[in-house]
Amino acid sequence: MALSFCLHLHPWTSSPHHSKHSSSSSPTTPFKHPSSSAVNPASSILTHQHQLHAQVATSSASSPFSSLPPTPFQLPPNFNHMQLIEAIHSQKDEETALVLFNWALKQPNFVPTLAVYEEMLHKLGSVGSFESMKNLLKGAKRLSRGLDKGIFVIFIDSYARFQLYDEAVSVLVMMVEEYTVQPDTHTYNHLLNVLVDGGKLKLVETVHSKMVSSGVKPDVSTFNILIKALCKAHQIRPALLIMEEMGSHGLSPNETTYTTLMQGYIEEGNLEGALRVKEQMTGAGCKWGHITVNVLINGFCKEGRVGEALDFVQKMTAEGFYPDQISFNTLVNGLCRIGHIKLALEILDIMLQEGFEPDIFTYNSLISGLCKTGDTEEAIDILNQMVTRGCAPNNVTFNTLISTMCKENQVKEATELARGLTSNGILPDVCTFNALIQGLCLTGNHRLAMEIFEEMKINGCQPDLFTYNMLIDSMCSRGRLGDALSLLKEMEFKGCARNVITYNTLINGFCKNNKIQQAEEIFDQMEIQGVSRNLVTYNSLMEGLCKTGRVEEAAQLMDQMIMEGLQPDKFTYNSLLTHFCRAGDIKKAADIVQTMSSNGCEPDVVTYGTLIGGLCKAGRVEIATRLLRTIQIKGMVVAPQAYNPVIQALFKRKKTKEAMRLFREMMDKAEPPDAITYKIVFRGLCSGGGPIGQAVDFLVEMTQRGFLPEPSSLNMLAEGLCALSMEDTLIKLIDLVMKTARCSSSEMSMILGFIKIRKFEEAMATVGRILNSQTPQRSFRGR
């Protein structure tokens, strides 16, 4: 069923009507598509950002305690605890809040409540002032005979915010040993959920064991959290067993239980498993709601089965379901991901007509989808509609557009859009700068990329690993290796972690510039820095060693790679094979192929082609021919690189018939001949390898296929034709070659002029200059 047809079947749809084209909702456009007028991308993108940072600097220059108002913190004389809580909450930093709190404690008519302590703990916990929190808790203990368990949850959340999960678990000990408060089911559930969300599944097991040994009874939420933990660990079967265990505790699964399992299946790419859980849920009499349906809609969309998602919504609607905001958003996002933008826009219109207001997720999905299809102008139209309807764009919105424009070589327009960020109250982030830098690097504007990089740092936006890796790659690609090393040192100084891509880029750059010693030093540095090498690391250095004739050392490096647990790939073996063949060491080349096969890495066409070339170079054409037949028996589609050396060797041995038979076989059974193939055959035929008529016919054939002859070979044919007084044939051939080369009318007139006055040498010299200026090309005409 077509998606658009399927959409109109649903009882919750109305006739599609693009709100963005409606006359009733077409206010002044706040954004225009950035013009292509000249813009300097490096010229202070963030004028407002400078001002904002200046304001921050000014406001933080003085001590927060130096300008307290005469009436302390603007509280009334007889303030109550609610007024104090509001005042604490409004303070910009925890130190000022603590001064306010301590001042309030000293007021004779004020007695704080636990709620005041809790607000202060939240304030301190938000910045990780854990010692201050502990001191404050002691004061709360003096205030009350028994502390509420909820106050300890604040500690758990605060530790988790800073990923201090062991400390979060230690709160259980603090509760019992320091405050004689016994954690209950809710406390354990909260801690377990925090640990699951943090991915600390081993600690989840530890805390659950402690819960059981302490005699704290689990509830449905406990089981749901454990199921979520197992699903996150991709252990669906144990999660199902946990659900079955609920009955022995007198508990029944609820909607959250089932939807957690459904989500687990969906994350595994097993939508059918999720649908089976839905059937089990219905069979158990558990009522489903929006959460269940939306999880399954997401499952369909995630697998690109949006048509089935629409059918599923229709089916659920018949059973009493009505789509909510999440349903619409999920459908819009799913449609955009698979490129059905028009249908996604129809969903947007239906959403509006049904009274739902699109949010940032809706609009960002549409803008991302339009950008993926290259329709940036309509994406900006959606941005305009978004602003008009009062939905403020965020960094994701702008970064999506900026990144797309940069990839489409619209760097100036992207920079202009970036300038609009601050006017909309958004500070460009590292993704914004990275998109601009990447776009500039891809379009060859390396100098401007560095200027943006410097401006990024000036404006207080710290470059990340991606930023440095892009710029290091830019430097290496231009041979500016010293600048690339300077960036590496800057990363170290700034505390920016280097990864394997960073070092691989440098090693590859140094190897390509034949600075192998420096590449080896960087290779060694990786071990010192604790960065694991990968296949790319070894392959790059091995290729560099081979290029400089250090093939034996490259082979030793392969042994080291294997010792480190890395399995050489085809690139590894083919690299060594190429250089052994070039050196004429066929025995070692054959050994490499044998080693490759025995290690489970099946030789490919490139491997065999390289070995065939080496055999032909060593004069062992018969063996090369047999190997060519072996490749064909294996069912491989043979590339020209395998045929070319054999054909060339046969021509050199004046075995023209065998060479031409192999060429015709290649056309029938292998990949089409390339420019090198035609060059080899034409040169062989022109070098006295057969009747001149055969060379003439082949030249006609190759030009018809879009290939140009080599000038030296064409000269040989011309000399032969002139010697046989076949000037008319030569003129026709030159005309055919020049048409294939698409030479100008003036060039053609000049050549014909030389021929008319029988200055064939001058004519062929002109033809040669034209052909030398042409890149060997091929057309698919006649194929």
XYZ file of C-alpha atoms in Angstrom, residues 81-645:
565
model
C 10.629 29.405 55.357
C 8.890 29.515 51.935
C 10.272 32.993 51.262
C 13.737 31.821 52.258
C 13.469 28.783 49.943
C 12.567 31.085 47.039
C 15.472 33.397 47.877
C 17.938 30.480 48.029
C 16.633 29.122 44.740
C 17.096 32.495 43.016
C 20.777 32.856 43.946
C 23.171 32.536 41.012
C 25.830 30.543 42.864
C 25.988 28.195 45.806
C 28.358 30.382 47.862
C 25.922 33.288 47.909
C 23.104 30.883 48.719
C 25.117 29.465 51.642
C 25.807 32.967 52.995
C 22.064 33.667 52.817
C 21.251 30.366 54.547
C 23.737 30.971 57.402
C 22.471 34.546 57.821
C 18.889 33.244 58.110
C 19.874 30.719 60.795
C 21.169 33.564 62.963
C 17.861 35.461 62.917
C 16.236 35.179 66.358
C 12.663 34.617 65.171
C 13.387 32.123 62.409
C 13.295 28.317 62.779
C 14.299 26.473 59.566
C 12.386 23.467 58.316
C 13.708 20.347 56.568
C 12.402 21.824 53.296
C 14.884 24.704 53.660
C 17.726 22.237 54.204
C 16.607 20.239 51.180
C 16.628 23.338 48.955
C 20.113 24.193 50.165
C 21.298 20.622 49.548
C 19.954 20.799 45.981
C 21.880 24.036 45.454
C 25.149 22.582 46.759
C 24.658 19.271 44.962
C 24.225 21.002 41.596
C 27.879 22.106 41.747
C 29.317 19.082 43.564
C 29.978 20.714 46.965
C 29.705 17.376 48.729
C 31.586 18.267 51.924
C 29.345 21.295 52.415
C 26.342 19.016 51.856
C 27.524 16.602 54.549
C 28.064 19.455 57.037
C 24.612 20.797 56.241
C 23.059 17.370 56.786
C 24.520 17.285 60.307
C 22.704 20.541 61.013
C 19.470 19.048 59.699
C 19.941 16.074 62.024
C 20.153 18.394 65.034
C 16.952 20.036 63.900
C 14.904 16.863 63.623
C 14.821 13.605 65.525
C 14.402 11.606 62.312
C 15.482 12.647 58.846
C 13.212 11.976 55.908
C 14.559 9.302 53.503
C 13.994 11.679 50.611
C 16.786 13.943 51.804
C 19.294 11.164 51.041
C 17.936 10.848 47.505
C 19.343 14.348 46.937
C 22.811 12.945 47.743
C 22.280 10.026 45.329
C 21.230 12.349 42.496
C 24.084 14.782 43.168
C 26.746 12.069 43.069
C 25.203 10.609 39.900
C 25.239 14.035 38.228
C 29.035 13.937 38.498
C 29.193 10.206 37.617
C 30.378 9.315 41.125
C 28.367 6.110 41.224
C 30.370 4.349 43.943
C 29.752 7.350 46.205
C 26.043 7.206 45.304
C 25.951 3.588 46.513
C 27.789 4.573 49.702
C 24.794 6.781 50.638
C 23.069 3.562 51.773
C 25.832 3.021 54.337
C 25.715 6.669 55.416
C 21.970 6.434 56.001
C 22.245 3.437 58.322
C 25.544 4.017 60.120
C 25.519 7.812 60.569
C 21.811 8.624 60.725
C 20.128 5.304 61.658
C 17.733 5.669 58.753
C 16.805 2.413 57.028
C 16.565 2.632 53.237
C 13.151 1.557 51.999
C 11.926 0.223 48.642
C 11.663 3.719 47.167
C 15.279 4.536 48.159
C 16.604 1.350 46.589
C 14.493 1.840 43.470
C 15.769 5.361 42.993
C 19.393 4.278 43.399
C 18.929 1.300 41.071
C 17.363 3.498 38.393
C 20.204 6.024 38.632
C 22.741 3.227 38.196
C 20.888 1.738 35.213
C 20.692 5.131 33.497
C 24.415 5.556 34.129
C 25.180 2.173 32.592
C 26.655 0.802 35.836
C 25.087 -2.628 35.560
C 27.547 -4.392 37.905
C 26.650 -1.930 40.651
C 22.976 -2.607 39.917
C 23.570 -6.255 40.749
C 25.436 -5.308 43.945
C 22.710 -2.943 45.161
C 19.926 -5.399 44.329
C 21.714 -8.137 46.306
C 22.012 -5.736 49.255
C 18.303 -4.934 48.961
C 17.408 -8.627 49.103
C 19.778 -9.380 52.000
C 18.409 -6.388 53.949
C 14.890 -7.784 53.686
C 13.527 -4.824 51.731
C 10.602 -6.028 49.640
C 10.680 -5.244 45.925
C 7.669 -3.710 44.189
C 6.662 -3.510 40.528
C 9.026 -0.557 39.977
C 11.949 -2.633 41.290
C 11.292 -5.365 38.736
C 10.784 -2.825 35.954
C 14.155 -1.252 36.723
C 15.882 -4.648 36.726
C 14.221 -5.510 33.404
C 15.429 -2.216 31.991
C 18.958 -3.014 33.163
C 18.930 -6.420 31.487
C 17.501 -4.981 28.264
C 20.254 -2.372 28.198
C 22.747 -5.229 28.548
C 21.076 -6.983 25.564
C 19.911 -9.824 27.797
C 16.287 -10.124 26.731
C 15.796 -13.733 27.819
C 16.869 -13.082 31.460
C 14.629 -9.994 31.399
C 11.654 -12.196 30.468
C 12.517 -14.552 33.324
C 12.584 -11.600 35.743
C 9.062 -10.679 34.620
C 7.904 -14.247 35.225
C 9.380 -14.062 38.743
C 7.059 -11.170 39.666
C 4.161 -13.544 40.340
C 6.068 -15.295 43.164
C 6.191 -11.919 44.952
C 2.478 -11.349 44.525
C 3.052 -8.730 41.829
C 1.695 -8.345 38.299
C 3.479 -6.711 35.362
C 2.136 -3.292 34.376
C 2.322 -1.287 31.158
C 5.845 -0.095 32.000
C 7.008 -3.716 32.412
C 5.771 -4.716 28.977
C 6.866 -1.550 27.168
C 10.358 -1.850 28.672
C 10.621 -5.330 27.176
C 9.218 -4.077 23.867
C 11.843 -1.346 23.781
C 14.524 -3.932 24.548
C 13.460 -6.023 21.557
C 13.317 -2.933 19.329
C 16.852 -1.928 20.332
C 17.925 -5.432 19.275
C 16.271 -4.891 15.883
C 13.610 -7.487 16.689
C 10.289 -5.737 16.146
C 8.465 -9.062 15.870
C 9.616 -9.874 19.406
C 8.180 -6.556 20.600
C 4.850 -7.322 18.899
C 4.762 -10.713 20.635
C 5.158 -8.925 23.985
C 2.208 -6.709 22.987
C 0.101 -9.841 22.396
C 1.234 -11.272 25.740
C 0.292 -7.986 27.399
C -3.212 -8.112 25.890
C -3.583 -11.771 26.882
C -2.648 -10.928 30.485
C -5.409 -8.300 30.594
C -2.969 -5.442 31.090
C -4.352 -2.252 29.579
C -2.216 -0.518 27.010
C -1.995 3.229 26.539
C -0.109 5.870 24.580
C 3.270 4.672 25.847
C 2.746 1.176 24.405
C 1.526 2.378 21.014
C 4.231 5.044 20.699
C 6.982 2.548 21.535
C 5.757 0.272 18.751
C 5.314 3.163 16.286
C 8.950 4.016 16.992
C 9.891 0.371 16.406
C 8.269 0.345 12.963
C 9.856 3.692 12.053
C 13.275 2.668 13.320
C 13.297 -0.230 10.844
C 12.069 2.022 8.046
C 8.672 0.296 7.985
C 6.726 3.540 8.106
C 3.871 2.214 5.966
C 3.308 -0.500 8.566
C 3.545 2.137 11.304
C 0.674 4.031 9.680
C -1.341 0.805 9.359
C -0.620 0.044 13.026
C -1.840 3.509 14.071
C -5.025 2.916 12.071
C -5.569 -0.440 13.785
C -4.977 1.029 17.248
C -7.280 3.948 16.474
C -10.067 1.457 15.780
C -9.412 0.078 19.300
C -9.744 3.488 20.945
C -6.278 4.991 20.553
C -5.865 8.612 19.531
C -2.418 9.907 18.467
C -0.721 12.351 20.816
C 2.242 14.689 20.358
C 4.771 11.864 20.654
C 2.879 9.761 18.076
C 2.970 12.564 15.529
C 6.619 13.367 16.261
C 7.632 9.734 15.897
C 5.875 9.448 12.531
C 7.369 12.713 11.265
C 10.845 11.643 12.338
C 10.466 8.162 10.839
C 9.232 9.523 7.510
C 12.051 12.062 7.353
C 14.666 9.400 8.071
C 13.645 7.354 5.025
C 13.244 10.376 2.753
C 9.426 10.663 2.616
C 9.519 14.392 3.327
C 6.299 15.253 1.487
C 4.336 12.783 3.602
C 6.049 14.066 6.757
C 4.870 17.595 5.882
C 1.343 16.234 5.472
C 1.606 14.735 8.970
C 2.698 18.173 10.197
C -0.438 19.736 8.683
C -2.659 17.076 10.250
C -0.926 17.632 13.568
C -1.754 21.342 13.417
C -5.349 20.722 12.353
C -5.836 18.311 15.260
C -4.756 21.001 17.709
C -1.240 19.783 18.493
C 1.514 22.378 18.431
C 4.715 21.127 16.764
C 7.718 21.338 19.085
C 11.469 21.592 18.585
C 11.698 17.848 17.908
C 9.067 18.050 15.143
C 10.719 20.948 13.361
C 14.266 19.634 13.755
C 13.192 16.294 12.241
C 11.714 18.075 9.213
C 14.712 20.368 8.768
C 17.100 17.407 9.045
C 15.055 15.442 6.499
C 14.969 18.319 4.028
C 18.698 18.880 4.442
C 19.399 15.203 3.708
C 17.561 15.553 0.400
C 19.475 18.753 -0.397
C 16.445 21.029 -0.125
C 17.965 23.700 2.096
C 15.651 26.442 0.839
C 12.549 24.578 2.013
C 14.373 23.718 5.242
C 14.753 27.459 5.844
C 11.038 27.869 5.068
C 10.349 25.395 7.870
C 12.703 27.394 10.106
C 10.644 30.508 9.317
C 7.400 28.707 10.124
C 8.956 27.442 13.337
C 9.912 30.952 14.498
C 6.549 32.381 13.424
C 4.709 29.831 15.545
C 6.776 30.756 18.583
C 9.008 27.665 18.679
C 12.550 28.884 19.288
C 15.251 27.174 17.195
C 18.160 25.671 19.072
C 21.752 24.808 18.220
C 20.677 21.525 16.632
C 18.393 23.418 14.236
C 21.079 25.816 13.066
C 23.895 23.274 13.092
C 21.919 20.955 10.798
C 21.449 23.756 8.267
C 25.007 25.060 8.576
C 26.520 21.593 8.209
C 24.413 20.873 5.108
C 25.319 24.193 3.486
C 29.002 23.551 4.104
C 28.780 20.098 2.535
C 27.061 21.652 -0.486
C 29.933 24.135 -0.850
C 27.764 27.020 0.381
C 30.290 28.038 3.026
C 29.646 31.772 2.704
C 25.910 31.244 3.120
C 26.526 28.943 6.085
C 28.687 31.603 7.722
C 26.006 34.204 7.186
C 23.477 31.885 8.859
C 25.904 31.349 11.741
C 25.969 35.111 12.258
C 22.218 34.981 12.825
C 22.627 32.689 15.801
C 23.427 35.374 18.337
C 20.623 37.624 17.125
C 18.306 34.767 18.107
C 19.854 34.460 21.557
C 21.857 31.331 20.726
C 25.596 31.075 21.215
C 27.284 28.988 18.511
C 28.654 25.801 20.029
C 31.488 23.495 19.084
C 29.272 21.733 16.503
C 28.601 25.044 14.760
C 32.279 25.850 14.487
C 33.149 22.295 13.479
C 30.617 22.392 10.641
C 32.149 25.635 9.324
C 35.726 24.387 9.706
C 34.884 21.091 8.003
C 33.169 22.894 5.134
C 36.135 25.208 4.650
C 38.591 22.300 4.709
C 36.545 20.289 2.198
C 36.397 23.244 -0.183
C 40.123 23.955 0.125
C 39.748 27.146 2.173
C 42.337 26.007 4.700
C 43.483 29.491 5.691
C 39.934 30.578 6.558
C 39.419 27.315 8.453
C 42.354 28.237 10.703
C 40.966 31.755 11.177
C 37.608 30.306 12.282
C 39.541 27.966 14.589
C 41.322 30.915 16.219
C 38.070 32.876 16.527
C 36.446 29.842 18.108
C 39.031 29.891 20.901
C 38.834 33.669 21.339
C 35.088 33.393 21.893
C 35.521 30.854 24.669
C 34.364 27.795 22.708
C 36.857 25.001 23.326
C 37.801 22.927 20.257
C 37.155 19.220 20.659
C 38.795 16.094 19.285
C 36.859 16.373 16.008
C 38.064 19.959 15.490
C 41.721 19.068 15.939
C 41.489 15.909 13.843
C 40.001 17.860 10.922
C 42.712 20.500 11.059
C 45.529 17.970 11.481
C 44.214 16.146 8.419
C 44.102 19.461 6.542
C 47.728 20.191 7.451
C 48.931 16.696 6.552
C 47.156 16.726 3.192
C 49.103 19.883 2.274
C 52.423 18.623 3.592
C 52.485 21.119 6.475
C 53.646 18.505 8.937
C 55.218 20.952 11.378
C 51.887 22.746 11.798
C 50.155 19.385 12.251
C 52.570 18.519 15.093
C 51.951 21.941 16.658
C 48.235 21.159 16.767
C 49.023 17.826 18.428
C 51.060 19.634 21.105
C 48.231 22.137 21.589
C 45.818 19.252 22.149
C 48.112 17.882 24.842
C 48.482 21.307 26.465
C 44.706 21.912 26.450
C 43.991 18.461 27.894
C 42.131 17.339 24.776
C 42.393 13.551 24.469
C 44.015 12.231 21.297
C 42.588 9.141 19.671
C 43.778 6.609 17.131
C 42.440 8.773 14.254
C 44.682 11.649 15.368
C 47.825 9.527 15.280
C 46.826 7.601 12.145
C 46.377 10.873 10.267
C 49.843 12.023 11.303
C 51.506 8.690 10.471
C 49.842 8.625 7.061
C 50.843 12.247 6.419
C 54.500 11.657 7.305
C 54.637 8.430 5.276
C 53.187 10.093 2.182
C 55.875 12.748 2.480
C 58.589 10.058 2.845
C 59.394 11.093 6.415
C 59.319 7.552 7.728
C 61.494 8.139 10.783
C 59.074 10.753 12.143
C 56.159 8.407 11.362
C 57.883 5.690 13.409
C 58.343 8.125 16.312
C 54.612 8.926 16.282
C 53.898 5.183 16.100
C 55.973 4.673 19.278
C 54.357 7.684 20.956
C 50.959 5.999 20.686
C 52.072 3.272 23.078
C 53.431 5.860 25.548
C 50.132 7.777 25.436
C 48.091 4.595 25.904
C 46.363 4.879 22.519
C 45.725 1.451 21.002
C 46.947 0.996 17.451
C 44.591 -0.455 14.870
C 44.889 -1.947 11.381
C 45.004 1.487 9.767
C 47.973 2.433 11.966
C 50.003 -0.603 10.941
C 48.950 -0.529 7.291
C 49.934 3.144 6.924
C 53.388 2.626 8.428
C 53.937 -0.619 6.499
C 53.062 1.139 3.240
C 55.528 3.904 4.121
C 58.293 1.402 4.874
C 57.640 -0.449 1.609
C 57.746 2.777 -0.413
C 61.233 3.471 0.897
C 62.437 -0.065 0.148
C 62.293 -1.311 3.739
C 60.054 -4.247 2.821
C 61.641 -6.679 5.286
C 60.950 -4.269 8.157
C 57.366 -3.931 6.938
C 57.040 -7.730 7.063
C 58.390 -7.699 10.643
C 55.829 -5.047 11.485
C 53.104 -7.403 10.280
C 54.390 -10.011 12.736
C 54.183 -7.406 15.524
C 50.639 -6.599 14.468
C 49.632 -10.245 14.809
C 51.306 -10.452 18.243
C 49.178 -7.491 19.362
C 46.052 -9.415 18.426
C 45.303 -7.670 15.147
C 44.493 -9.736 12.082
C 46.093 -8.447 8.859
C 43.559 -7.608 6.151
C 43.769 -7.615 2.351
C 45.324 -4.151 2.312
C 48.134 -5.388 4.592
C 48.973 -8.381 2.431
C 48.474 -6.590 -0.901
C 50.791 -3.786 0.198
C 53.627 -6.220 0.929
C 52.823 -8.227 -2.197
C 53.048 -5.135 -4.422
C 56.495 -4.230 -3.216
C 57.880 -7.797 -3.409
C 56.584 -7.974 -6.995
C 58.181 -4.626 -7.863
C 61.445 -5.888 -6.468
C 61.094 -9.012 -8.627
C 61.068 -11.321 -5.608
C 58.361 -13.678 -6.856
C 59.099 -16.364 -4.258
C 58.361 -14.013 -1.351
C 55.352 -12.663 -3.212
C 53.971 -16.183 -3.593
C 54.688 -16.841 0.099
C 52.609 -13.773 0.996
C 49.644 -15.120 -0.990
C 50.045 -18.513 0.705
C 50.228 -16.911 4.180
C 47.200 -14.815 3.339
C 45.117 -17.890 2.473
C 46.295 -19.925 5.477
C 45.355 -17.048 7.822
C 41.792 -17.033 6.538
C 42.121 -13.883 4.435
C 40.968 -14.920 0.979
C 43.014 -13.315 -1.827
C 40.956 -10.981 -4.004
C 41.234 -9.761 -7.600
C 43.728 -7.068 -6.552
C 45.946 -9.727 -4.919
C 45.980 -11.940 -7.975
C 46.358 -8.977 -10.329
C 49.419 -7.792 -8.414
C 50.975 -11.269 -8.465
C 50.262 -11.662 -12.192
C 51.996 -8.329 -12.826
C 55.007 -9.489 -10.842
C 55.185 -12.782 -12.721
C 55.036 -10.999 -16.097
C 57.746 -8.583 -15.003
C 59.913 -11.570 -14.081
C 59.285 -13.086 -17.536
C 57.132 -15.939 -16.258
C 54.208 -15.263 -18.587
C 53.016 -18.872 -18.820
C 52.592 -19.086 -15.031
C 50.833 -15.709 -15.077
C 48.432 -16.962 -17.764
C 47.665 -20.111 -15.744
C 47.006 -17.961 -12.662
C 44.622 -15.853 -14.736
C 42.703 -19.013 -15.599
C 42.654 -20.011 -11.902
C 40.990 -16.697 -11.034
C 38.315 -17.325 -13.649
C 37.674 -20.838 -12.302
C 37.175 -19.325 -8.825
C 34.320 -17.316 -10.319
C 35.934 -13.918 -9.773
C 35.174 -11.071 -12.157
C 38.684 -10.275 -13.336
C 39.747 -6.628 -13.463
C 41.882 -5.060 -16.235
C 44.826 -4.915 -13.789
C 45.090 -8.727 -14.064
C 44.778 -8.909 -17.873
C 46.928 -5.906 -18.782
C 50.351 -7.306 -17.759
